[in-house]
mmCIF file of C-alpha atoms in Angstrom:
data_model
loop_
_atom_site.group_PDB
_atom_site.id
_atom_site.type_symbol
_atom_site.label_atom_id
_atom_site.label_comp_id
_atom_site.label_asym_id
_atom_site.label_seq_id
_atom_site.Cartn_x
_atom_site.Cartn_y
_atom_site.Cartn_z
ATOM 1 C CA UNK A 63 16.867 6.137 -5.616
ATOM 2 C CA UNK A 64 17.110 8.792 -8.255
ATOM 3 C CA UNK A 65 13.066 8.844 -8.308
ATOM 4 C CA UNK A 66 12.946 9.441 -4.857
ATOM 5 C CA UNK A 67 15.183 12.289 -4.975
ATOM 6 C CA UNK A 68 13.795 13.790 -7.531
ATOM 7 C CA UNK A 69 10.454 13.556 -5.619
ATOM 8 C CA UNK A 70 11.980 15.131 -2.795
ATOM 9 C CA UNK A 71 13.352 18.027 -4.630
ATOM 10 C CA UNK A 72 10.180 18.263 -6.428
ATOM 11 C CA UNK A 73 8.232 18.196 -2.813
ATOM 12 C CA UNK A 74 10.593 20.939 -1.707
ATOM 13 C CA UNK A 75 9.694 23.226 -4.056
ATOM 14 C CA UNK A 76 5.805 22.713 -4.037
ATOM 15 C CA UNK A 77 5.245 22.831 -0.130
ATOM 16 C CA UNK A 78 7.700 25.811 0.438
ATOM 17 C CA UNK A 79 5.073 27.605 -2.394
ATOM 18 C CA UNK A 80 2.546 26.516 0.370
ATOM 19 C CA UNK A 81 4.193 27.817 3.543
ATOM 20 C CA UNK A 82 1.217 29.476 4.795
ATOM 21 C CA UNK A 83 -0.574 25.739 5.130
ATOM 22 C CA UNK A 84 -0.236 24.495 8.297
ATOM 23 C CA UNK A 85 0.116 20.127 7.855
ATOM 24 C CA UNK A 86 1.655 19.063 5.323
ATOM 25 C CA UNK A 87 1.271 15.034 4.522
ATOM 26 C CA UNK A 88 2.684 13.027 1.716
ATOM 27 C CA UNK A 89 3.415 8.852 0.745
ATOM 28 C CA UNK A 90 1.583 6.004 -0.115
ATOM 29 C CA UNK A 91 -1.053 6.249 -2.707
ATOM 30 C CA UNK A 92 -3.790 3.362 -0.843
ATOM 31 C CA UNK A 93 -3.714 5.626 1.907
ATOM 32 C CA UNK A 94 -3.825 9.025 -0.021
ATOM 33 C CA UNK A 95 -7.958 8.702 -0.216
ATOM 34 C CA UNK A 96 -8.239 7.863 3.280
ATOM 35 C CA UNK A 97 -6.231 10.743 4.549
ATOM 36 C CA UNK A 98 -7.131 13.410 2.044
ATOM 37 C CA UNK A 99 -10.675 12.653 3.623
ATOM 38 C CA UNK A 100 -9.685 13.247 7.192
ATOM 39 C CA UNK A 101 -7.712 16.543 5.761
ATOM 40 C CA UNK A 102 -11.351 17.560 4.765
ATOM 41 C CA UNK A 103 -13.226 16.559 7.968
ATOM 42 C CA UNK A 104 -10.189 18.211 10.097
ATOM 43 C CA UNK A 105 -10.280 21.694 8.028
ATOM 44 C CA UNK A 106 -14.213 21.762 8.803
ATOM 45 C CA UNK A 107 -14.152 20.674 12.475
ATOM 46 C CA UNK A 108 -11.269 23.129 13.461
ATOM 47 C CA UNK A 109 -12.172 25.796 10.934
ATOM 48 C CA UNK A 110 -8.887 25.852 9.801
ATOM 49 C CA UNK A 111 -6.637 25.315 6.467
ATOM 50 C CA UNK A 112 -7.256 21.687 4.796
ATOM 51 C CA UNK A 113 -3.400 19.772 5.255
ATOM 52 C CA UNK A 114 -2.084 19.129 2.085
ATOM 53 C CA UNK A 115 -2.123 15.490 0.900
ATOM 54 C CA UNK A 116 0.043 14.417 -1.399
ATOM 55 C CA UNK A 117 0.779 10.863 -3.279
ATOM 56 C CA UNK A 118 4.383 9.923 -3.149
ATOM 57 C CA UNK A 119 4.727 6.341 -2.362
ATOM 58 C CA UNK A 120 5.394 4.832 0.684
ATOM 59 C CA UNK A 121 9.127 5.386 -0.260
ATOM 60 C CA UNK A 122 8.984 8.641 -1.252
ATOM 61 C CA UNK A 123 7.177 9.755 1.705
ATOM 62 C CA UNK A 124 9.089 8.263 4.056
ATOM 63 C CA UNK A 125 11.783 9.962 2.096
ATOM 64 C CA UNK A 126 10.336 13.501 2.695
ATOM 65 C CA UNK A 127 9.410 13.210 6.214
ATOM 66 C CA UNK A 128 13.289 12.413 7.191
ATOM 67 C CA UNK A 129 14.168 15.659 5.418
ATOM 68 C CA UNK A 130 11.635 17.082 8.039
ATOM 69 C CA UNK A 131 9.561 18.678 5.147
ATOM 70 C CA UNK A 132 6.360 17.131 5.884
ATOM 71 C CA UNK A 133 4.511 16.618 9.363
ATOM 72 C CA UNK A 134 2.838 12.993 8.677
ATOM 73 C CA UNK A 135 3.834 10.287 6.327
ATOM 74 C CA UNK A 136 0.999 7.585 5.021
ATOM 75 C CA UNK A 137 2.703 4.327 4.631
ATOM 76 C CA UNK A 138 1.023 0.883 3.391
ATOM 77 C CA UNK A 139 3.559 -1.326 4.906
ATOM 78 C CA UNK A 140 5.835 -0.359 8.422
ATOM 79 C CA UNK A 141 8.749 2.047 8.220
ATOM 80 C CA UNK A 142 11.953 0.032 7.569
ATOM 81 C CA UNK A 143 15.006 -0.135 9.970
ATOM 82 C CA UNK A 144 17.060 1.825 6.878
ATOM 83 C CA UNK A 145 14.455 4.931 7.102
ATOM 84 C CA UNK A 146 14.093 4.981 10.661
ATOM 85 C CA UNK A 147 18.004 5.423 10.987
ATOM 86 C CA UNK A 148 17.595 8.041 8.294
ATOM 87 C CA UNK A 149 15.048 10.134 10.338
ATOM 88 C CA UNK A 150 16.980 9.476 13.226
ATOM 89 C CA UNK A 151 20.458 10.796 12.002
ATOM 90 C CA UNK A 152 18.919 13.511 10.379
ATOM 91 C CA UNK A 153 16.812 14.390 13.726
ATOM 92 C CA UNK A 154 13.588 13.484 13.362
ATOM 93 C CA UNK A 155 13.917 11.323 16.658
ATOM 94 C CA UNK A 156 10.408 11.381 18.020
ATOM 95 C CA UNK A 157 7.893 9.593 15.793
ATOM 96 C CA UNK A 158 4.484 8.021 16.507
ATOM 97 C CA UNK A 159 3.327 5.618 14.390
ATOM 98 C CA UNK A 160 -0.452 4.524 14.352
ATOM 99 C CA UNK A 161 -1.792 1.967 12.417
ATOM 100 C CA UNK A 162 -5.192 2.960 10.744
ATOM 101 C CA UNK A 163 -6.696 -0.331 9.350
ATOM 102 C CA UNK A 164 -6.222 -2.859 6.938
ATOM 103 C CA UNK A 165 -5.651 -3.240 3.424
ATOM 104 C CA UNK A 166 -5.606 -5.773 0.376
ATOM 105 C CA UNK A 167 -3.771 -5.810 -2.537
ATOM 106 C CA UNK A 168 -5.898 -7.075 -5.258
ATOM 107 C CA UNK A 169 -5.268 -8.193 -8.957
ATOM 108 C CA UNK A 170 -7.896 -6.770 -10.859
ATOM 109 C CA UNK A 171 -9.662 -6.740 -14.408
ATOM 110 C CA UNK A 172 -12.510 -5.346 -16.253
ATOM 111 C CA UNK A 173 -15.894 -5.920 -15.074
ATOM 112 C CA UNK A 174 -16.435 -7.290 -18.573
ATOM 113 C CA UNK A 175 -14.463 -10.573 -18.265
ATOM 114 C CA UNK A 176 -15.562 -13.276 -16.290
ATOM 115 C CA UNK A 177 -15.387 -14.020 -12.649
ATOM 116 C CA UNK A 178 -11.546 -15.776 -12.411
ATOM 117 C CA UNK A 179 -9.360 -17.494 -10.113
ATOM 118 C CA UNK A 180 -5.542 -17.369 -9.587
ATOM 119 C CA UNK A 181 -3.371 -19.054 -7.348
ATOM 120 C CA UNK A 182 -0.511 -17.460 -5.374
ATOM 121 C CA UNK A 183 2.161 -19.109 -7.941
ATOM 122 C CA UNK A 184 0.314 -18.815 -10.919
ATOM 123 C CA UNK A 185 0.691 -15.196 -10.114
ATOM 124 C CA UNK A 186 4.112 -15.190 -8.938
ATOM 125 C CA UNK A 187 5.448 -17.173 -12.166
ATOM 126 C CA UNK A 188 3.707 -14.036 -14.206
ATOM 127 C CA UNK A 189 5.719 -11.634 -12.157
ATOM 128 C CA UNK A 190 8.973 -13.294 -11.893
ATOM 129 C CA UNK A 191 11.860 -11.708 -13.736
ATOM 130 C CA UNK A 192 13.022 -15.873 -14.152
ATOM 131 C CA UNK A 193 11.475 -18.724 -13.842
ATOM 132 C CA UNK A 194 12.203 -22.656 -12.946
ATOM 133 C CA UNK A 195 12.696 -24.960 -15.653
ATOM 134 C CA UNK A 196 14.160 -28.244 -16.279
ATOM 135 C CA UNK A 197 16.033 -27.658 -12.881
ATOM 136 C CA UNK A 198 17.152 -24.401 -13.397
ATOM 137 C CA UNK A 199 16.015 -20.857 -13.610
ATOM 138 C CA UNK A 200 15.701 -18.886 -17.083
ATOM 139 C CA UNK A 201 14.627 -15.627 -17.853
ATOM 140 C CA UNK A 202 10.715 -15.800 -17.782
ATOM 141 C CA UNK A 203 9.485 -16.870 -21.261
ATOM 142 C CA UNK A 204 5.266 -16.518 -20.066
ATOM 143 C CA UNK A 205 3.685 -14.622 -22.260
ATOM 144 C CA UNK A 206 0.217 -15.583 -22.238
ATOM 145 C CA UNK A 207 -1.474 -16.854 -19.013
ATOM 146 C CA UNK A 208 -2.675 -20.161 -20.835
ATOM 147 C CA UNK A 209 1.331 -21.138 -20.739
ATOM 148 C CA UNK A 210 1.323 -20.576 -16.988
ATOM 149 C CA UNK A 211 -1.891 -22.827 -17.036
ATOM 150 C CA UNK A 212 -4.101 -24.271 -19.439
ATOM 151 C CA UNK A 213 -6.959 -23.668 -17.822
ATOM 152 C CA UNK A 214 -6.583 -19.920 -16.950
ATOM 153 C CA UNK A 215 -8.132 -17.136 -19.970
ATOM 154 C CA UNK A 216 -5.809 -16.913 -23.435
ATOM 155 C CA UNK A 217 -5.364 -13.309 -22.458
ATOM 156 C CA UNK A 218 -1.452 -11.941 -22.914
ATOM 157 C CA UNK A 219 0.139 -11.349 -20.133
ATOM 158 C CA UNK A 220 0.145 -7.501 -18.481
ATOM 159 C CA UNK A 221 -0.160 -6.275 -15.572
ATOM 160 C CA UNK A 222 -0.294 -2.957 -14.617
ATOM 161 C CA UNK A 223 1.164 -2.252 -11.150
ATOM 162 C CA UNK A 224 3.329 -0.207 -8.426
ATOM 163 C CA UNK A 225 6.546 1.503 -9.004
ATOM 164 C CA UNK A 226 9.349 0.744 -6.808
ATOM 165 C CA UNK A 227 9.167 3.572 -4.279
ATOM 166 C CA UNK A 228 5.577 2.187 -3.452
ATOM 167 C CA UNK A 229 4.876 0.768 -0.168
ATOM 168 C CA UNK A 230 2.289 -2.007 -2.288
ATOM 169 C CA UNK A 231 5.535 -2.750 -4.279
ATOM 170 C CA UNK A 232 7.532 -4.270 -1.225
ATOM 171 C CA UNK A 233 4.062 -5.956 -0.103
ATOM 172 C CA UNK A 234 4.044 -7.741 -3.181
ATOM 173 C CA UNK A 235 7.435 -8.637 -2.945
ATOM 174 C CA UNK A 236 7.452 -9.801 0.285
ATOM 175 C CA UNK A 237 3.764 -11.759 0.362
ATOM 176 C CA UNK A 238 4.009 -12.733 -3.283
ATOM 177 C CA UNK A 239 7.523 -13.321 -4.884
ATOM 178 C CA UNK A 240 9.573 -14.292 -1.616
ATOM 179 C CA UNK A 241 6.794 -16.370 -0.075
ATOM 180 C CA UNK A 242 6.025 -18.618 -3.016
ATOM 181 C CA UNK A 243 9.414 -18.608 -4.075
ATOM 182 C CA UNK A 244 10.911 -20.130 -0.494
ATOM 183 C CA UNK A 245 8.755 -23.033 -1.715
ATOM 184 C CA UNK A 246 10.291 -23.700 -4.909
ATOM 185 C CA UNK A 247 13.239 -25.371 -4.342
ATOM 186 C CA UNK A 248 15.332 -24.380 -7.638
ATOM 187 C CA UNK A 249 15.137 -20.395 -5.683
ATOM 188 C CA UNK A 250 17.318 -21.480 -2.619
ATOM 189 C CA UNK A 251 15.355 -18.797 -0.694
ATOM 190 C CA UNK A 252 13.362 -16.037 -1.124
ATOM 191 C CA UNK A 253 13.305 -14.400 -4.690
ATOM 192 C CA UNK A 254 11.950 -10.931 -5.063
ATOM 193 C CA UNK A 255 12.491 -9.843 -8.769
ATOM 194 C CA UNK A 256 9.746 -8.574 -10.767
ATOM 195 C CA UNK A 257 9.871 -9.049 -14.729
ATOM 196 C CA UNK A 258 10.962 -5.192 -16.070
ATOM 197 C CA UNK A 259 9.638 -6.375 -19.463
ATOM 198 C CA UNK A 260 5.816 -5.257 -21.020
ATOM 199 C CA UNK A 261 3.972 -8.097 -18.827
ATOM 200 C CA UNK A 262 4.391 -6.074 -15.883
ATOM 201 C CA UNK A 263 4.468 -1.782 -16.287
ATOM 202 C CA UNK A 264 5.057 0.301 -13.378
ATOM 203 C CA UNK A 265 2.368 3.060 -13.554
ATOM 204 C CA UNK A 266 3.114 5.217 -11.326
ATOM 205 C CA UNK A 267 1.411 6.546 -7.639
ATOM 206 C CA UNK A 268 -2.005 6.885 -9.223
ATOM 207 C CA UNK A 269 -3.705 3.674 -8.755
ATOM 208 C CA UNK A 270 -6.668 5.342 -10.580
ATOM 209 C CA UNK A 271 -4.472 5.267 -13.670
ATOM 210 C CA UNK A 272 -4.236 1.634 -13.506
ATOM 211 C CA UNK A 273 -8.248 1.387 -12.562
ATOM 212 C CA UNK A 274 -8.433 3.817 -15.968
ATOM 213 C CA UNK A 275 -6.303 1.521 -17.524
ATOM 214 C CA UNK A 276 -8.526 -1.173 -17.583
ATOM 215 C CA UNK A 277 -11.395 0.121 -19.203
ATOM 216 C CA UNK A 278 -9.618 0.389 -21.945
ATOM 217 C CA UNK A 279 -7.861 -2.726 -21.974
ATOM 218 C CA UNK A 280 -9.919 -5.787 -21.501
ATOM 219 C CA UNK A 281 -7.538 -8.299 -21.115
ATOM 220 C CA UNK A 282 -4.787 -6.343 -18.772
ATOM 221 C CA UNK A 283 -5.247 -6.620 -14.806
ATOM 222 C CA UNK A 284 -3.673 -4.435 -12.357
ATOM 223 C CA UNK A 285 -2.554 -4.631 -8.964
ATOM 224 C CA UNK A 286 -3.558 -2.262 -5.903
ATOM 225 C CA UNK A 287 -4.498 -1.426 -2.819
ATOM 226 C CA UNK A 288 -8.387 -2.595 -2.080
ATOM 227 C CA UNK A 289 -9.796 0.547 -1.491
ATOM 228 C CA UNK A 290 -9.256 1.526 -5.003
ATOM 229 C CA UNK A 291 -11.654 -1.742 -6.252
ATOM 230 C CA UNK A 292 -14.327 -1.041 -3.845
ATOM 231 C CA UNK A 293 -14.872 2.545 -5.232
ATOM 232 C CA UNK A 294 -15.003 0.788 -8.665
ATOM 233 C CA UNK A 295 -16.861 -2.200 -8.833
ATOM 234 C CA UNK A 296 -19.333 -0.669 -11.343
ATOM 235 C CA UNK A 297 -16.121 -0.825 -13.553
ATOM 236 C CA UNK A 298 -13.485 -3.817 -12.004
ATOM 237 C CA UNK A 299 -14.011 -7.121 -10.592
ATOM 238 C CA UNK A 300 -10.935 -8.954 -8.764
ATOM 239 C CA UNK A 301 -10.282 -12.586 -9.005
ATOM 240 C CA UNK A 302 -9.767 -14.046 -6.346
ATOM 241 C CA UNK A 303 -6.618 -16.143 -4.687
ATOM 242 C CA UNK A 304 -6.269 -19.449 -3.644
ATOM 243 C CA UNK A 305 -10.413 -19.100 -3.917
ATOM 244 C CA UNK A 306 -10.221 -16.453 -1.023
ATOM 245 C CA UNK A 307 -12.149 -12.984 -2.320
ATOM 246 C CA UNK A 308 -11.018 -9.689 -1.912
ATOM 247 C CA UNK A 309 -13.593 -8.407 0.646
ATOM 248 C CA UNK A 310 -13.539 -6.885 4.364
ATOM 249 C CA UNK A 311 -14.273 -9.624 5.922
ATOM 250 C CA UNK A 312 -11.599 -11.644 4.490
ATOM 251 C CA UNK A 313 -8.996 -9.192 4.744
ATOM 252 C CA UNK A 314 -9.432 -7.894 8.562
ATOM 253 C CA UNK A 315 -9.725 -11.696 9.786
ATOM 254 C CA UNK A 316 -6.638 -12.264 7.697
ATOM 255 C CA UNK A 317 -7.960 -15.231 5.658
ATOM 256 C CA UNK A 318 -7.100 -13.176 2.079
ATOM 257 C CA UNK A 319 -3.522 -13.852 1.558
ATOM 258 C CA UNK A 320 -2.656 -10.540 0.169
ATOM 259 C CA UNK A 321 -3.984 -8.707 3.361
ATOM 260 C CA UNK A 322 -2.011 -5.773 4.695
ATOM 261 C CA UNK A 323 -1.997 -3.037 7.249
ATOM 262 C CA UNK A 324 -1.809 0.678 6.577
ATOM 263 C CA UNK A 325 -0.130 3.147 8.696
ATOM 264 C CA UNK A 326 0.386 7.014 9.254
ATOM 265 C CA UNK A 327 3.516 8.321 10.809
ATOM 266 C CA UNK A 328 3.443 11.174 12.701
ATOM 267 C CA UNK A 329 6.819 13.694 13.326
ATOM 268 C CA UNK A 330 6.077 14.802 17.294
ATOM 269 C CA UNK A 331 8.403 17.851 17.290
ATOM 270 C CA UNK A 332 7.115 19.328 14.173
ATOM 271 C CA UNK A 333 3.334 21.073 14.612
ATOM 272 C CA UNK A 334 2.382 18.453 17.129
ATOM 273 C CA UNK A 335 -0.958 19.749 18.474
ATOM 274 C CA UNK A 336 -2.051 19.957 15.341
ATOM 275 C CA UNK A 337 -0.949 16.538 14.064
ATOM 276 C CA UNK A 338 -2.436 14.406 16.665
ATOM 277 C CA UNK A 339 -5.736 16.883 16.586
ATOM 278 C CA UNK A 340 -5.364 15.139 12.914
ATOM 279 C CA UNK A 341 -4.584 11.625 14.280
ATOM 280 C CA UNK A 342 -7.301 11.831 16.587
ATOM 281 C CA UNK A 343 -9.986 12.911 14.293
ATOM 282 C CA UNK A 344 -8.496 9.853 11.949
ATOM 283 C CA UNK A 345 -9.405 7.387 14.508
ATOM 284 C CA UNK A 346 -12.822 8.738 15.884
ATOM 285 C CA UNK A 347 -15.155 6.280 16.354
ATOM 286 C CA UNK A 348 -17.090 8.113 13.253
ATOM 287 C CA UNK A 349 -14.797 7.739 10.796
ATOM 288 C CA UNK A 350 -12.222 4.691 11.790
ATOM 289 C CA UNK A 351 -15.080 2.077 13.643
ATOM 290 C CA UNK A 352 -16.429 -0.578 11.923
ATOM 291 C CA UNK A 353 -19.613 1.448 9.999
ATOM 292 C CA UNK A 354 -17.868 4.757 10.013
ATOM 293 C CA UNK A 355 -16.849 7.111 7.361
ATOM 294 C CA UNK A 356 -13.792 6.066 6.528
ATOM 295 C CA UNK A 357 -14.751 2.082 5.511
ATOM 296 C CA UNK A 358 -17.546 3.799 2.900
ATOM 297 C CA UNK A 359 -14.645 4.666 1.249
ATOM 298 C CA UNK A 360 -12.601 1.352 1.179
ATOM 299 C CA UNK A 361 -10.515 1.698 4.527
ATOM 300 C CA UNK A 362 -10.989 -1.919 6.347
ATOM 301 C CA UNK A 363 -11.467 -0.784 10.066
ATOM 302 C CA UNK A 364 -9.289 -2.180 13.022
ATOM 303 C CA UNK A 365 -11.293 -4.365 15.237
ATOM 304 C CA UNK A 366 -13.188 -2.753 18.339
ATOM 305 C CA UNK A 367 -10.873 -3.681 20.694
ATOM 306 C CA UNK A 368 -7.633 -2.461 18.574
ATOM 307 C CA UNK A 369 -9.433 0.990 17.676
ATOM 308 C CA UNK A 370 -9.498 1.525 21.423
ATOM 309 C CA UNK A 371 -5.979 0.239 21.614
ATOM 310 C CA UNK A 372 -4.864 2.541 19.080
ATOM 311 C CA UNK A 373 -7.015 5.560 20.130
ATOM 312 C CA UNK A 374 -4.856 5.390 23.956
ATOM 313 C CA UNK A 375 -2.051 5.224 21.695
ATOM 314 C CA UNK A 376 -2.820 8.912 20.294
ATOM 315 C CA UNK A 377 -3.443 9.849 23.517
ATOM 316 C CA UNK A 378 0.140 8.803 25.524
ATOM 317 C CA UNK A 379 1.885 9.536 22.120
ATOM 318 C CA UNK A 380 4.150 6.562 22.744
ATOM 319 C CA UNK A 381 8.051 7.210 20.740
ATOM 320 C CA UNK A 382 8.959 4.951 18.420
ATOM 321 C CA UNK A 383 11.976 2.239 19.095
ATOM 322 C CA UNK A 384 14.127 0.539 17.058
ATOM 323 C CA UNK A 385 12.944 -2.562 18.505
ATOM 324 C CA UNK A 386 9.310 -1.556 17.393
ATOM 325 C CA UNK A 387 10.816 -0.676 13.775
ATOM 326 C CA UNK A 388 12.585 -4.186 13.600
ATOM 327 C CA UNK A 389 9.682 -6.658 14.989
ATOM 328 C CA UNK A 390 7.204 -4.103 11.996
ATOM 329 C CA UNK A 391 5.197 -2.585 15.219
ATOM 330 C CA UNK A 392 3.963 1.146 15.694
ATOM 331 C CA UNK A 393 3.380 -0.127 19.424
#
C-alpha cells in the first residue's frame, strides 16, 4: 500500500507538469506497449497531442484513476470490487470498461538453454512461500529445480517476476498458487503466498528489465505478460506448461493454462470525446482484428464476433455495475 501511494503522489506531480496534454493513461505494464501504440496512431489520426502512457501496475493505476488524475486505466486482470467502491466513493461513478484481447503469462529463459517443460505444481512448489512435507507445511526449502524434480535442469532456483501492485501478480496468484494449491490437501484451500526470499525477486513494472535480465543470467527465468516474449524470441524462449506452448493460438482458445484477458478502463465524465475517440481507434478493425497492428506487437486479438461485440460496446458506452465488477465482466 505504501508503493502505491507513493506512486500516486509521484503521478501527481508528473502529470500536473503535463497539464497542457490532453489524455492522460497509466497501469499495467503488459498493456503499456499496446496502448502507448494506439497513443501514437491517435496523436497522428486526430493531429493532436500523443496521451501520455505511463507503467504503474494494474494496482497502481487503478489507484490513480480513483483519485480522478488520469482519464484511462490499462489493467491485465478486471477491476476488483475494493477499487470499484474506491472510484465510486470518491466519484468516479461512470466507468466503461472494454476488454482489448488476451494475454499469457509466460515463464521464460534464455534462448541459450534448451527447450523445457514445467508443470503447473512444479512451478507453484518454486513459488510457494511453504511447502507440504511429511503432512505438514514448512517454509520452502527448494533451492534448485532438480529438488522439485529430478528430471528438470540443475539450475538454482530464481525467478524474476511482478511486484505486488501488478495486475500479472494477482493472475499468478489466482491461476497458479490458489489453483494448484486447492488440490493439495495439506493447504485446506487456496494458498496464495509467494516465497519473499532470492528464488523469486520482484523487479519492478518494466517487464523489459526482467527480459534484460536474462541475457545476463542463463539459468534465471522470469515471468510476464506474452507480449513481452513475442518481441523477444531472438533473445527468450518459454517452456511450456502442462506441454501446452505459449502461442496465440493457445492462449485465445484458452487451452494455455496461464491465459488471461487485458482490459482498459475508461473514466466517462472526465475528457470523454476524446477517450472513446481513443477507445475506438484501439479497437478498429486495423489495429485490434485478428492480422491487425496491434497482434504484430504481441496483443492476442478478441475473436471476430467479440471485436464486434466490443466495438457496439464503445459505441452505447454501457456504465459499469457492481454486479459486472463482482461476476469479473466489463459487459
Amino acid at each position: 500500500m505504501k508503493k502505491i501511494l507513493a506512486l500516486s503522489v509521484a503521478s501527481c506531480a508528473f502529470f500536473s507538469a503535463l497539464n497542457a496534454v490532453d489524455l492522460k493513461i497509466a497501469g499495467s505494464s503488459t498493456v503499456y506497449p499496446f496502448t502507448s501504440f494506439v497513443a501514437e496512431e491517435y496523436a497522428a489520426i486526430n493531429n493532436a497531442k500523443t496521451p501520455i502512457v505511463e507503467s504503474l501496475g494494474t494496482g497502481g493505476g487503478f489507484k490513480v484513476f480513483c483519485e480522478g488524475i488520469t482519464d484511462i486505466s490499462n489493467a491485465s486482470r478486471p477491476i476488483k470490487s475494493s477499487e470499484f467502491e474506491a472510484c465510486q466513493k470518491a466519484g468516479i461513478t461512470d466507468i466503461v470498461g472494454i476488454m482489448i484481447g488476451y494475454d499469457g503469462i509466460v515463464l521464460a529463459q534464455n534462448k541459450a538453454n534448451a527447450p523445457l517443460n514445467i508443470t503447473m505444481k512444479e512451478l507453484f512448489l518454486a513459488l510457494a512461500k511453504e511447502v507440504p512435507q511429511d503432512g505438514k507445511l514448512i517454509p520452502n526449502p527448494y533451492t534448485n529445480w532438480q529438488q522439485i524434480n529430478k528430471n528438470l535442469p540443475n539450475r538454482k532456483i530464481t525467478i524474476y517476476g511482478p511486484p505486488s501492485s501488478s495486475g500479472t501478480r494477482d493472475t499468478i496468484e489466482e491461476l497458479v498458487m490458489s489453483e494448484v494449491s486447492k488440490k493439495i490437501p495439506e493447504y485446506k484451500g487456496a494458498y496464495k503466498t509467494i516465497r519473499q526470499d532470492s528464488a523469486f525477486i520482484p523487479s519492478g513494472e518494466n517487464d523489459n528489465l526482467i527480459v534484460s535480465k536474462l541475457s545476463v543470467d542463463k539459468d534465471a527465468f522470469g515471468l510476464f505478460g506474452y507480449g513481452f516474449l513475442s518481441s523477444n524470441e531472438d533473445k527468450i524462449n518459454a517452456t511450456t506448461i502442462d506441454n501446452i506452448e505459449a502461442n496465440a493460438k493457445n492462449i485465445m482458445e484458452g487451452k494455455y493454462e496461464l491465459a488471461r484477458s487485458l482490459y482498459i478502463y475508461i473514466n466517462a465524465n472526465k475528457n470523454p470525446k476524446e477517450s472513446f475517440e481513443f477507445a475506438k481507434i484501439y479497437m478498429s478493425d486495423d489495429l485490434a482484428k485478428s492480422g491487425g497492428e496491434l497482434e504484430k506487437i504481441g496483443l492476442v486479438p478478441l475473436s471476430e464476433i467479440n471485436l464486434k461485440a466490443t466495438q457496439k460496446h464503445i459505441e452505447d458506452r454501457k456504465i459499469l455495475n457492481e454486479e459486472l465488477v463482482k461476476a469479473g465482466k466489463v459487459f
